[in-house]
Structure formats: structure tokens, C-alpha cells
Amino acid sequence: YNGSLPTLVLNPYSWTKAASIIFVDAPVGTGFSFSKSLKGVLTGDFVYANRSLNFLRMWLLAHPEFSSLPLYLGGDSFSGMIIPIIAEEIAKSTEANRILGINLQGYVLGNPATDAKLDGNSKVKFAHSMAIISDELYESVKKTCKGQYTGTHKNDMCARDLEAISVCIENLSEPNVLDPNCDRDISDNDQKMDDNGRSLLEKPLKPNPIQRRLNFGGPLENPKFGCRNYVNKLVYHWANDVTVQEALHIQKGTIKTWIRCDRNLPYMHQVGSVVSYHERLNSRGYRALIYSGDRDMMVPYIGTQAWIKSLNLTISGQWRPWMVGDEIAGYVTEYSKGSFTFATVKGGGHTAPEYYPKECLAMFKRWISQEPL
């Protein structure tokens, strides 16, 4: 990076090729969103969801030509804890005739945080499936920890096994275990041990199952070129350029510095699991696409499969590969006569479209058009 304004190029695989999309900086205080008072920045799961719904209502009132179009909510990572809450609130309001002009049809979630225990406990099984830990260690930790790998453990043998697993995973890139082990945009306390000296796996994942890897501030001053987070430095300089902000119509003086993920944002984590929301939305007939990059150890696909299984949905399309051209792009299972779809993205990380944009656009296009993957 030479200090100049980073140059943008068109993304040939943007999902806007398949749908009109509103990108929302939420909760308030993230991205370019702002509040004129401290009270407006105080937020949590339910406030986040309610404000997002209010924004959507106001936007559709201002743009009524879009109100009759099919609407799908979407997000990835921690959005998995919020999108189902918003969707259910829309569903309940629609049924009670309290809301008009929102034609919700379903939602799309990528590597979604969903259930703190399931997401956290699945990391050990994932590590074993990726040949990161041995058969012997895996069998031992299952017995000593009795399948519970998060939280504080008083069992010394369990703590010993978890520490052995931490040694095996500490130098891996958790968003994609196949990526190089690059320096992360996180503080020292978010590395191997927390302030109490607990290991990575032993650290409680509730209330935020992926908080440890989302405590970002500004970018590293000198990230290694070729590392995936090198782009964070470029984005930081681009988004904080005055001419860029003017072009984006950002109100002058509303934010001091654009930060990719502000760890100082006051936020109350109120929901430990949204599995029941998925169950109720499915019973109401809303469509869902849940997809997972299969090399993500932050929210492993194994945990996602576990909570989907707990819904007890009827399989309507058996596990099979889905293709892009002559290549296998991942695997897919359909449930409830196709209304609920789970797909993996082969080789993908925590944000799968970042790794395989062509394949993920094909997946989204087919699903949004109600075609088989």
C-alpha cells in the first residue's frame, strides 16, 4: 500500500445481480450509522432487531414501489442471532394486521451464530474431522468433558484435554483453517488465553458465541501482504477518505473514524439460542437458506447441522453435491418440501462468498429463483 486512495473494481459476482439489496449498518453505531445521543447507541439483541424493523418500515414507506416485491432478510456470522428475531416480529405483526407493505418470504444466513452451546461444542468435533486433533485425544475429551467443552471446568482431566486441543488449534486461522496463520486485528487478550488464563476452548462462548474473534478495532498497522486481512487496511483508508464519504453522502461530523468492527460499542447479549425462532418461522411457511463454508472453525458447519437436526424437519431432498460448471461447489440437503435448505460451500471459510464468490452467487441465484441448487 502506497498511501494513495485504494482503487475500486467492479465485483462480477455481486449478489445485486440477482436481487435489489439494501445494505444496513446495524446496530446503531456500527459503520457509518450514528446517534445524536449516548442513549441511541446503547443497544442489545432486541433493540437491534426492533430498530432494524423500524428502519425497514420507514424505507418501504419512502419507496412504496418496492413494497409488493418479495422480501428476504439476509446476513452472516452474528447476524444469525438477529435475523430470525426480525423475521418473527414481521411475521407476528403481519398476522395481527399491525404492519402492511412488507412481503416477507424468507431469509438467508451464512455460517450463522445460532446456539451458543451447540456452536461452541461443535468446535471439538470439527477439529477432529479436520485431522487437527488425534483420535485418542478426541475420544478422551468426549469422556472427560462429557461433550461439554465450553464454560469453566472443575474436572482436571477435562481441563487437561482442552488445553491439549488449544495447543493444536492456537496457530490456525479460525475463520478458515486452510488459510495462513496471519496476525489478526485483535487485542492481546483475545489470543490464546483470556485474562483468567483459560484456554481458547474453555472460555465461555455465551452470550456471544463468536465474540472472541469479532473484537476488532482498527486494522493492523502493517499486515503481511498476501494475508486475507491485508484488505482491512485498504478498506480502512478508503472508508475514512473525505472524498469517499462525500460521494456516499455521509453527513459530515457524524462519525470520527470509520471502524470495521467497534469493540467499544455498548451491547447487551440477551439471546443464547434462536433455534426456536427457526422452528416457528418454518411452521409459518417461510423459506430459509442456511449455508456454511466447510472450513470455518468459528461457527462450524457441524454445529449448524446439529441445530437443524433438532428441528425434526422432514428431509425432502437427500444430501447431494451441488455443482457450478463441472465442479462440486458444495453439498446440499433440503427439508420441508424444499422450504428449508442447508448447503455447504466446499473450501469456504467463515464468510463463504469472500472465498468462493462465483459459487455463492450461483447458489443464491438458484435459491432465490426457487430452483434446485
mmCIF file of C-alpha atoms in Angstrom:
data_model
loop_
_atom_site.group_PDB
_atom_site.id
_atom_site.type_symbol
_atom_site.label_atom_id
_atom_site.label_comp_id
_atom_site.label_asym_id
_atom_site.label_seq_id
_atom_site.Cartn_x
_atom_site.Cartn_y
_atom_site.Cartn_z
ATOM 1 C CA TYR A 1 0.000 0.000 0.000
ATOM 2 C CA ASN A 2 1.495 3.327 -1.103
ATOM 3 C CA GLY A 3 -0.748 5.697 0.831
ATOM 4 C CA SER A 4 -2.992 6.654 -2.076
ATOM 5 C CA LEU A 5 -6.751 6.138 -2.238
ATOM 6 C CA PRO A 6 -7.367 2.412 -2.897
ATOM 7 C CA THR A 7 -8.901 1.761 -6.305
ATOM 8 C CA LEU A 8 -12.254 0.011 -6.544
ATOM 9 C CA VAL A 9 -13.058 -2.608 -9.164
ATOM 10 C CA LEU A 10 -16.476 -3.980 -10.047
ATOM 11 C CA ASN A 11 -17.356 -7.285 -8.410
ATOM 12 C CA PRO A 12 -18.580 -9.605 -11.183
ATOM 13 C CA TYR A 13 -20.181 -11.870 -8.577
ATOM 14 C CA SER A 14 -22.152 -9.310 -6.555
ATOM 15 C CA TRP A 15 -25.483 -10.628 -5.275
ATOM 16 C CA THR A 16 -27.047 -7.422 -6.604
ATOM 17 C CA LYS A 17 -27.024 -9.224 -9.958
ATOM 18 C CA ALA A 18 -29.808 -11.428 -8.589
ATOM 19 C CA ALA A 19 -31.786 -9.047 -6.365
ATOM 20 C CA SER A 20 -32.207 -5.462 -5.200
ATOM 21 C CA ILE A 21 -30.336 -5.296 -1.889
ATOM 22 C CA ILE A 22 -30.338 -2.798 0.977
ATOM 23 C CA PHE A 23 -27.097 -2.982 2.978
ATOM 24 C CA VAL A 24 -27.706 -1.794 6.548
ATOM 25 C CA ASP A 25 -25.063 -0.733 9.085
ATOM 26 C CA ALA A 26 -26.529 -2.179 12.272
ATOM 27 C CA PRO A 27 -26.721 -1.972 15.208
ATOM 28 C CA VAL A 28 -26.609 1.806 15.567
ATOM 29 C CA GLY A 29 -23.005 2.925 15.990
ATOM 30 C CA THR A 30 -21.514 0.484 13.507
ATOM 31 C CA GLY A 31 -20.174 1.503 10.119
ATOM 32 C CA PHE A 32 -21.487 4.933 9.149
ATOM 33 C CA SER A 33 -24.608 4.706 11.326
ATOM 34 C CA PHE A 34 -24.760 7.131 14.242
ATOM 35 C CA SER A 35 -26.847 8.513 17.076
ATOM 36 C CA LYS A 36 -27.068 12.074 18.343
ATOM 37 C CA SER A 37 -27.158 10.817 21.931
ATOM 38 C CA LEU A 38 -25.446 8.141 24.002
ATOM 39 C CA LYS A 39 -28.833 6.554 24.687
ATOM 40 C CA GLY A 40 -29.228 5.875 20.976
ATOM 41 C CA VAL A 41 -26.008 3.856 20.900
ATOM 42 C CA LEU A 42 -26.984 1.662 23.869
ATOM 43 C CA THR A 43 -28.247 -1.493 22.255
ATOM 44 C CA GLY A 44 -28.732 -5.235 22.505
ATOM 45 C CA ASP A 45 -30.275 -8.137 20.618
ATOM 46 C CA PHE A 46 -33.894 -6.978 20.873
ATOM 47 C CA VAL A 47 -33.189 -3.265 20.387
ATOM 48 C CA TYR A 48 -31.037 -4.168 17.364
ATOM 49 C CA ALA A 49 -33.885 -6.226 15.902
ATOM 50 C CA ASN A 50 -36.593 -3.638 16.609
ATOM 51 C CA ARG A 51 -34.597 -0.766 15.158
ATOM 52 C CA SER A 52 -33.820 -2.777 12.048
ATOM 53 C CA LEU A 53 -37.523 -3.493 11.597
ATOM 54 C CA ASN A 54 -38.399 0.181 12.101
ATOM 55 C CA PHE A 55 -35.804 1.165 9.509
ATOM 56 C CA LEU A 56 -37.286 -1.320 7.050
ATOM 57 C CA ARG A 57 -40.799 0.037 7.631
ATOM 58 C CA MET A 58 -39.653 3.623 7.098
ATOM 59 C CA TRP A 59 -37.642 2.754 3.994
ATOM 60 C CA LEU A 60 -40.577 0.972 2.368
ATOM 61 C CA LEU A 61 -42.891 3.868 3.202
ATOM 62 C CA ALA A 62 -40.444 6.153 1.419
ATOM 63 C CA HIS A 63 -40.131 3.737 -1.517
ATOM 64 C CA PRO A 64 -43.611 2.205 -1.930
ATOM 65 C CA GLU A 65 -42.752 0.834 -5.378
ATOM 66 C CA PHE A 66 -40.777 -1.918 -3.586
ATOM 67 C CA SER A 67 -43.420 -2.840 -1.001
ATOM 68 C CA SER A 68 -45.127 -5.531 -3.077
ATOM 69 C CA LEU A 69 -41.896 -7.293 -4.043
ATOM 70 C CA PRO A 70 -40.835 -10.497 -2.260
ATOM 71 C CA LEU A 71 -38.557 -9.624 0.661
ATOM 72 C CA TYR A 72 -35.790 -11.811 2.047
ATOM 73 C CA LEU A 73 -33.680 -10.916 5.070
ATOM 74 C CA GLY A 74 -30.018 -11.863 4.990
ATOM 75 C CA GLY A 75 -26.769 -11.790 6.907
ATOM 76 C CA ASP A 76 -23.904 -13.912 8.141
ATOM 77 C CA SER A 77 -21.952 -14.610 11.314
ATOM 78 C CA PHE A 78 -23.523 -12.829 14.326
ATOM 79 C CA SER A 79 -26.474 -11.755 12.161
ATOM 80 C CA GLY A 80 -27.637 -15.329 12.683
ATOM 81 C CA MET A 81 -28.721 -14.271 16.183
ATOM 82 C CA ILE A 82 -30.708 -11.267 14.942
ATOM 83 C CA ILE A 83 -32.274 -12.037 11.543
ATOM 84 C CA PRO A 84 -34.639 -14.731 12.932
ATOM 85 C CA ILE A 85 -35.842 -12.285 15.615
ATOM 86 C CA ILE A 86 -36.596 -9.622 12.988
ATOM 87 C CA ALA A 87 -38.298 -12.185 10.749
ATOM 88 C CA GLU A 88 -40.562 -13.423 13.535
ATOM 89 C CA GLU A 89 -41.529 -9.879 14.523
ATOM 90 C CA ILE A 90 -42.518 -9.172 10.912
ATOM 91 C CA ALA A 91 -44.466 -12.444 10.811
ATOM 92 C CA LYS A 92 -46.367 -11.707 14.036
ATOM 93 C CA SER A 93 -47.087 -8.118 13.021
ATOM 94 C CA THR A 94 -48.347 -9.240 9.627
ATOM 95 C CA GLU A 95 -50.655 -11.832 11.181
ATOM 96 C CA ALA A 96 -52.071 -9.231 13.574
ATOM 97 C CA ASN A 97 -52.502 -6.690 10.753
ATOM 98 C CA ARG A 98 -50.193 -4.302 12.622
ATOM 99 C CA ILE A 99 -47.869 -3.980 9.661
ATOM 100 C CA LEU A 100 -48.508 -3.543 5.955
ATOM 101 C CA GLY A 101 -46.258 -3.388 2.936
ATOM 102 C CA ILE A 102 -43.624 -5.940 3.994
ATOM 103 C CA ASN A 103 -43.911 -9.005 1.795
ATOM 104 C CA LEU A 104 -41.550 -11.251 3.750
ATOM 105 C CA GLN A 105 -40.877 -14.589 2.053
ATOM 106 C CA GLY A 106 -37.879 -15.915 3.968
ATOM 107 C CA TYR A 107 -34.257 -15.386 4.953
ATOM 108 C CA VAL A 108 -30.664 -16.294 4.049
ATOM 109 C CA LEU A 109 -27.925 -16.892 6.641
ATOM 110 C CA GLY A 110 -24.260 -17.756 6.162
ATOM 111 C CA ASN A 111 -22.225 -19.543 8.864
ATOM 112 C CA PRO A 112 -24.746 -18.169 11.357
ATOM 113 C CA ALA A 113 -24.195 -17.995 15.087
ATOM 114 C CA THR A 114 -27.346 -19.709 16.346
ATOM 115 C CA ASP A 115 -26.938 -21.530 19.645
ATOM 116 C CA ALA A 116 -24.060 -20.762 21.998
ATOM 117 C CA LYS A 117 -23.660 -24.308 23.309
ATOM 118 C CA LEU A 118 -24.085 -26.119 20.003
ATOM 119 C CA ASP A 119 -21.814 -23.719 18.124
ATOM 120 C CA GLY A 120 -19.152 -23.853 20.820
ATOM 121 C CA ASN A 121 -19.216 -27.587 21.447
ATOM 122 C CA SER A 122 -19.042 -28.344 17.724
ATOM 123 C CA LYS A 123 -15.512 -26.936 17.507
ATOM 124 C CA VAL A 124 -14.007 -30.069 19.049
ATOM 125 C CA LYS A 125 -15.818 -32.413 16.679
ATOM 126 C CA PHE A 126 -14.853 -30.147 13.769
ATOM 127 C CA ALA A 127 -11.193 -30.176 14.817
ATOM 128 C CA HIS A 128 -11.269 -33.968 14.848
ATOM 129 C CA SER A 129 -12.972 -34.162 11.452
ATOM 130 C CA MET A 130 -10.229 -31.917 10.004
ATOM 131 C CA ALA A 131 -7.434 -34.133 11.429
ATOM 132 C CA ILE A 132 -6.406 -31.296 13.763
ATOM 133 C CA ILE A 133 -6.657 -33.454 16.875
ATOM 134 C CA SER A 134 -5.954 -37.159 17.187
ATOM 135 C CA ASP A 135 -8.463 -39.960 17.602
ATOM 136 C CA GLU A 136 -7.056 -40.643 21.059
ATOM 137 C CA LEU A 137 -7.437 -37.038 22.238
ATOM 138 C CA TYR A 138 -10.922 -36.804 20.756
ATOM 139 C CA GLU A 139 -12.108 -39.975 22.494
ATOM 140 C CA SER A 140 -10.542 -38.833 25.759
ATOM 141 C CA VAL A 141 -12.082 -35.344 25.748
ATOM 142 C CA LYS A 142 -15.519 -36.766 24.969
ATOM 143 C CA LYS A 143 -15.285 -38.859 28.131
ATOM 144 C CA THR A 144 -13.601 -36.361 30.460
ATOM 145 C CA CYS A 145 -15.743 -33.361 29.453
ATOM 146 C CA LYS A 146 -18.901 -35.382 28.726
ATOM 147 C CA GLY A 147 -19.498 -33.499 25.498
ATOM 148 C CA GLN A 148 -19.454 -30.047 27.138
ATOM 149 C CA TYR A 149 -16.400 -28.094 26.013
ATOM 150 C CA THR A 150 -17.355 -24.503 26.873
ATOM 151 C CA GLY A 151 -17.521 -22.740 30.215
ATOM 152 C CA THR A 152 -15.430 -23.280 33.322
ATOM 153 C CA HIS A 153 -14.383 -26.867 34.020
ATOM 154 C CA LYS A 154 -13.641 -28.131 37.528
ATOM 155 C CA ASN A 155 -12.692 -31.536 36.162
ATOM 156 C CA ASP A 156 -8.886 -31.516 35.920
ATOM 157 C CA MET A 157 -8.793 -34.239 33.270
ATOM 158 C CA CYS A 158 -11.253 -32.306 31.104
ATOM 159 C CA ALA A 159 -9.220 -29.098 31.505
ATOM 160 C CA ARG A 160 -6.068 -31.004 30.562
ATOM 161 C CA ASP A 161 -7.638 -32.359 27.384
ATOM 162 C CA LEU A 162 -8.986 -28.938 26.413
ATOM 163 C CA GLU A 163 -5.564 -27.402 26.894
ATOM 164 C CA ALA A 164 -4.081 -30.087 24.630
ATOM 165 C CA ILE A 165 -6.664 -29.186 21.988
ATOM 166 C CA SER A 166 -5.856 -25.485 22.394
ATOM 167 C CA VAL A 167 -2.221 -26.240 21.611
ATOM 168 C CA CYS A 168 -3.338 -27.941 18.393
ATOM 169 C CA ILE A 169 -5.530 -25.074 17.195
ATOM 170 C CA GLU A 170 -3.846 -21.930 18.540
ATOM 171 C CA ASN A 171 -1.789 -21.258 15.404
ATOM 172 C CA LEU A 172 -4.586 -21.945 12.936
ATOM 173 C CA SER A 173 -6.691 -19.355 11.163
ATOM 174 C CA GLU A 174 -10.049 -19.945 12.819
ATOM 175 C CA PRO A 175 -12.169 -18.283 10.072
ATOM 176 C CA ASN A 176 -10.659 -20.788 7.614
ATOM 177 C CA VAL A 177 -8.324 -23.474 8.887
ATOM 178 C CA LEU A 178 -6.684 -23.704 5.450
ATOM 179 C CA ASP A 179 -5.579 -20.047 5.450
ATOM 180 C CA PRO A 180 -2.076 -18.981 6.539
ATOM 181 C CA ASN A 181 -1.666 -18.100 10.210
ATOM 182 C CA CYS A 182 -1.581 -14.317 9.859
ATOM 183 C CA ASP A 183 -1.635 -11.716 12.627
ATOM 184 C CA ARG A 184 -5.213 -10.854 13.490
ATOM 185 C CA ASP A 185 -6.861 -7.481 14.035
ATOM 186 C CA ILE A 186 -7.473 -8.295 17.703
ATOM 187 C CA SER A 187 -6.030 -7.385 21.064
ATOM 188 C CA ASP A 188 -3.555 -9.446 23.046
ATOM 189 C CA ASN A 189 -6.281 -10.542 25.478
ATOM 190 C CA ASP A 190 -8.075 -12.247 22.603
ATOM 191 C CA GLN A 191 -5.159 -14.534 21.823
ATOM 192 C CA LYS A 192 -4.503 -17.928 23.347
ATOM 193 C CA MET A 193 -5.602 -17.081 26.908
ATOM 194 C CA ASP A 194 -8.122 -14.656 28.336
ATOM 195 C CA ASP A 195 -7.464 -12.576 31.468
ATOM 196 C CA ASN A 196 -8.216 -15.547 33.720
ATOM 197 C CA GLY A 197 -5.801 -17.846 31.925
ATOM 198 C CA ARG A 198 -8.462 -20.104 30.464
ATOM 199 C CA SER A 199 -7.781 -21.858 27.189
ATOM 200 C CA LEU A 200 -9.490 -20.991 23.917
ATOM 201 C CA LEU A 201 -11.957 -23.842 24.073
ATOM 202 C CA GLU A 202 -12.530 -23.441 27.781
ATOM 203 C CA LYS A 203 -13.517 -19.776 27.503
ATOM 204 C CA PRO A 204 -17.321 -19.414 27.756
ATOM 205 C CA LEU A 205 -18.948 -18.815 24.406
ATOM 206 C CA LYS A 206 -22.143 -17.410 25.896
ATOM 207 C CA PRO A 207 -23.508 -14.782 25.494
ATOM 208 C CA ASN A 208 -21.746 -14.217 22.176
ATOM 209 C CA PRO A 209 -20.567 -17.476 20.584
ATOM 210 C CA ILE A 210 -18.035 -15.748 18.353
ATOM 211 C CA GLN A 211 -17.157 -12.663 20.356
ATOM 212 C CA ARG A 212 -13.514 -13.631 20.784
ATOM 213 C CA ARG A 213 -12.865 -13.382 17.065
ATOM 214 C CA LEU A 214 -15.045 -10.321 16.450
ATOM 215 C CA ASN A 215 -13.348 -7.971 18.916
ATOM 216 C CA PHE A 216 -11.781 -5.896 16.180
ATOM 217 C CA GLY A 217 -10.658 -2.298 16.291
ATOM 218 C CA GLY A 218 -8.686 -0.538 13.606
ATOM 219 C CA PRO A 219 -6.585 -2.575 11.178
ATOM 220 C CA LEU A 220 -3.086 -3.773 11.912
ATOM 221 C CA GLU A 221 -0.598 -1.049 11.038
ATOM 222 C CA ASN A 222 1.440 -3.321 8.808
ATOM 223 C CA PRO A 223 -0.451 -6.516 7.953
ATOM 224 C CA LYS A 224 1.508 -9.025 5.929
ATOM 225 C CA PHE A 225 0.892 -8.639 2.207
ATOM 226 C CA GLY A 226 -0.919 -11.706 0.905
ATOM 227 C CA CYS A 227 -2.789 -12.253 4.159
ATOM 228 C CA ARG A 228 -6.558 -12.061 3.930
ATOM 229 C CA ASN A 229 -6.756 -9.236 6.464
ATOM 230 C CA TYR A 230 -4.464 -7.036 4.353
ATOM 231 C CA VAL A 231 -7.601 -5.762 2.653
ATOM 232 C CA ASN A 232 -8.834 -4.440 6.017
ATOM 233 C CA LYS A 233 -6.109 -1.802 5.915
ATOM 234 C CA LEU A 234 -7.161 -0.737 2.423
ATOM 235 C CA VAL A 235 -10.832 -0.592 3.395
ATOM 236 C CA TYR A 236 -9.961 1.467 6.477
ATOM 237 C CA HIS A 237 -8.134 4.100 4.412
ATOM 238 C CA TRP A 238 -10.820 4.085 1.720
ATOM 239 C CA ALA A 239 -13.782 4.443 4.102
ATOM 240 C CA ASN A 240 -12.095 7.247 6.061
ATOM 241 C CA ASP A 241 -11.258 9.305 2.980
ATOM 242 C CA VAL A 242 -13.192 12.594 2.923
ATOM 243 C CA THR A 243 -13.946 12.402 -0.801
ATOM 244 C CA VAL A 244 -15.303 8.859 -0.406
ATOM 245 C CA GLN A 245 -17.570 9.906 2.453
ATOM 246 C CA GLU A 246 -18.832 12.858 0.424
ATOM 247 C CA ALA A 247 -19.589 10.536 -2.508
ATOM 248 C CA LEU A 248 -21.502 8.230 -0.152
ATOM 249 C CA HIS A 249 -23.449 11.217 1.253
ATOM 250 C CA ILE A 250 -22.209 10.609 4.789
ATOM 251 C CA GLN A 251 -23.283 13.514 6.982
ATOM 252 C CA LYS A 252 -20.185 15.469 7.894
ATOM 253 C CA GLY A 253 -19.210 15.221 11.549
ATOM 254 C CA THR A 254 -21.489 12.286 12.396
ATOM 255 C CA ILE A 255 -18.609 9.861 12.963
ATOM 256 C CA LYS A 256 -14.989 10.498 13.910
ATOM 257 C CA THR A 257 -13.473 7.395 12.359
ATOM 258 C CA TRP A 258 -14.961 4.523 10.386
ATOM 259 C CA ILE A 259 -14.032 1.275 12.161
ATOM 260 C CA ARG A 260 -14.633 -2.160 10.689
ATOM 261 C CA CYS A 261 -15.855 -3.559 13.997
ATOM 262 C CA ASP A 262 -16.070 -1.313 17.049
ATOM 263 C CA ARG A 263 -15.334 -3.304 20.194
ATOM 264 C CA ASN A 264 -16.302 -0.347 22.398
ATOM 265 C CA LEU A 265 -19.938 -0.378 21.296
ATOM 266 C CA PRO A 266 -22.140 -0.955 24.397
ATOM 267 C CA TYR A 267 -24.135 -4.079 23.588
ATOM 268 C CA MET A 268 -26.299 -6.413 25.679
ATOM 269 C CA HIS A 269 -26.361 -10.047 24.538
ATOM 270 C CA GLN A 270 -29.807 -11.255 25.544
ATOM 271 C CA VAL A 271 -30.436 -14.368 23.438
ATOM 272 C CA GLY A 272 -28.390 -17.541 23.823
ATOM 273 C CA SER A 273 -30.204 -19.520 21.131
ATOM 274 C CA VAL A 274 -32.516 -18.726 18.226
ATOM 275 C CA VAL A 275 -33.275 -22.334 17.281
ATOM 276 C CA SER A 276 -36.890 -21.915 18.413
ATOM 277 C CA TYR A 277 -37.256 -18.914 16.090
ATOM 278 C CA HIS A 278 -36.247 -21.072 13.120
ATOM 279 C CA GLU A 279 -38.773 -23.685 14.197
ATOM 280 C CA ARG A 280 -41.622 -21.178 14.384
ATOM 281 C CA LEU A 281 -40.700 -19.455 11.122
ATOM 282 C CA ASN A 282 -40.614 -22.808 9.335
ATOM 283 C CA SER A 283 -44.031 -23.737 10.730
ATOM 284 C CA ARG A 284 -45.349 -20.449 9.331
ATOM 285 C CA GLY A 285 -44.108 -21.415 5.861
ATOM 286 C CA TYR A 286 -41.190 -19.019 5.421
ATOM 287 C CA ARG A 287 -38.311 -20.155 3.227
ATOM 288 C CA ALA A 288 -34.773 -20.409 4.589
ATOM 289 C CA LEU A 289 -31.334 -20.926 3.072
ATOM 290 C CA ILE A 290 -28.625 -21.730 5.609
ATOM 291 C CA TYR A 291 -25.153 -22.139 4.135
ATOM 292 C CA SER A 292 -21.756 -22.834 5.683
ATOM 293 C CA GLY A 293 -18.205 -22.601 4.453
ATOM 294 C CA ASP A 294 -16.981 -26.037 5.487
ATOM 295 C CA ARG A 295 -13.521 -24.900 6.663
ATOM 296 C CA ASP A 296 -14.824 -22.391 9.222
ATOM 297 C CA MET A 297 -13.930 -23.185 12.838
ATOM 298 C CA MET A 298 -15.583 -20.047 14.272
ATOM 299 C CA VAL A 299 -19.106 -21.317 13.628
ATOM 300 C CA PRO A 300 -18.501 -24.833 12.282
ATOM 301 C CA TYR A 301 -20.982 -26.437 9.907
ATOM 302 C CA ILE A 302 -21.169 -29.352 12.351
ATOM 303 C CA GLY A 303 -22.916 -27.188 14.938
ATOM 304 C CA THR A 304 -25.252 -25.821 12.272
ATOM 305 C CA GLN A 305 -26.163 -29.354 11.225
ATOM 306 C CA ALA A 306 -26.848 -30.208 14.876
ATOM 307 C CA TRP A 307 -29.417 -27.456 15.447
ATOM 308 C CA ILE A 308 -31.047 -28.112 12.082
ATOM 309 C CA LYS A 309 -31.397 -31.768 13.074
ATOM 310 C CA SER A 310 -33.038 -30.685 16.341
ATOM 311 C CA LEU A 311 -35.854 -29.045 14.334
ATOM 312 C CA ASN A 312 -37.023 -32.549 13.302
ATOM 313 C CA LEU A 313 -37.843 -31.426 9.778
ATOM 314 C CA THR A 314 -38.760 -33.943 7.106
ATOM 315 C CA ILE A 315 -35.967 -34.446 4.572
ATOM 316 C CA SER A 316 -37.342 -33.817 1.095
ATOM 317 C CA GLY A 317 -34.034 -33.806 -0.776
ATOM 318 C CA GLN A 318 -31.235 -36.148 0.288
ATOM 319 C CA TRP A 319 -27.645 -34.938 0.787
ATOM 320 C CA ARG A 320 -26.067 -34.479 -2.625
ATOM 321 C CA PRO A 321 -23.387 -32.387 -4.331
ATOM 322 C CA TRP A 322 -24.354 -29.122 -5.972
ATOM 323 C CA MET A 323 -22.366 -28.073 -8.996
ATOM 324 C CA VAL A 324 -21.059 -24.954 -10.687
ATOM 325 C CA GLY A 325 -19.972 -25.990 -14.140
ATOM 326 C CA ASP A 326 -18.234 -29.341 -13.870
ATOM 327 C CA GLU A 327 -17.022 -28.755 -10.322
ATOM 328 C CA ILE A 328 -18.572 -29.706 -6.998
ATOM 329 C CA ALA A 329 -19.209 -26.415 -5.192
ATOM 330 C CA GLY A 330 -20.561 -27.998 -2.025
ATOM 331 C CA TYR A 331 -23.291 -30.264 -0.711
ATOM 332 C CA VAL A 332 -26.961 -29.631 -0.042
ATOM 333 C CA THR A 333 -29.908 -31.106 1.852
ATOM 334 C CA GLU A 334 -33.497 -29.899 1.524
ATOM 335 C CA TYR A 335 -36.204 -30.133 4.167
ATOM 336 C CA SER A 336 -39.944 -29.475 4.442
ATOM 337 C CA LYS A 337 -40.667 -29.850 0.729
ATOM 338 C CA GLY A 338 -37.819 -27.519 -0.141
ATOM 339 C CA SER A 339 -38.770 -24.629 2.144
ATOM 340 C CA PHE A 340 -35.656 -25.132 4.307
ATOM 341 C CA THR A 341 -32.286 -25.633 2.599
ATOM 342 C CA PHE A 342 -28.876 -26.309 4.125
ATOM 343 C CA ALA A 343 -25.817 -26.090 1.879
ATOM 344 C CA THR A 344 -22.083 -26.283 2.407
ATOM 345 C CA VAL A 345 -19.570 -24.318 0.358
ATOM 346 C CA LYS A 346 -16.584 -26.561 -0.304
ATOM 347 C CA GLY A 347 -13.388 -24.964 0.987
ATOM 348 C CA GLY A 348 -15.194 -21.836 2.173
ATOM 349 C CA GLY A 349 -14.434 -20.006 5.389
ATOM 350 C CA HIS A 350 -16.483 -18.021 7.872
ATOM 351 C CA THR A 351 -17.742 -15.622 5.195
ATOM 352 C CA ALA A 352 -18.080 -18.079 2.326
ATOM 353 C CA PRO A 353 -18.762 -15.562 -0.506
ATOM 354 C CA GLU A 354 -15.415 -13.940 0.313
ATOM 355 C CA TYR A 355 -13.683 -17.208 -0.554
ATOM 356 C CA TYR A 356 -15.883 -18.513 -3.375
ATOM 357 C CA PRO A 357 -17.845 -15.580 -4.827
ATOM 358 C CA LYS A 358 -18.734 -17.263 -8.122
ATOM 359 C CA GLU A 359 -20.117 -20.363 -6.455
ATOM 360 C CA CYS A 360 -22.029 -18.430 -3.784
ATOM 361 C CA LEU A 361 -23.660 -16.171 -6.369
ATOM 362 C CA ALA A 362 -24.778 -19.270 -8.281
ATOM 363 C CA MET A 363 -26.163 -20.749 -5.057
ATOM 364 C CA PHE A 364 -28.060 -17.558 -4.192
ATOM 365 C CA LYS A 365 -29.418 -17.070 -7.715
ATOM 366 C CA ARG A 366 -30.801 -20.601 -7.836
ATOM 367 C CA TRP A 367 -32.325 -20.458 -4.385
ATOM 368 C CA ILE A 368 -33.909 -17.002 -4.752
ATOM 369 C CA SER A 369 -35.417 -18.200 -8.057
ATOM 370 C CA GLN A 370 -36.760 -21.312 -6.279
ATOM 371 C CA GLU A 371 -34.620 -23.567 -8.443
ATOM 372 C CA PRO A 372 -32.717 -26.618 -7.131
ATOM 373 C CA LEU A 373 -29.149 -25.851 -6.111
#
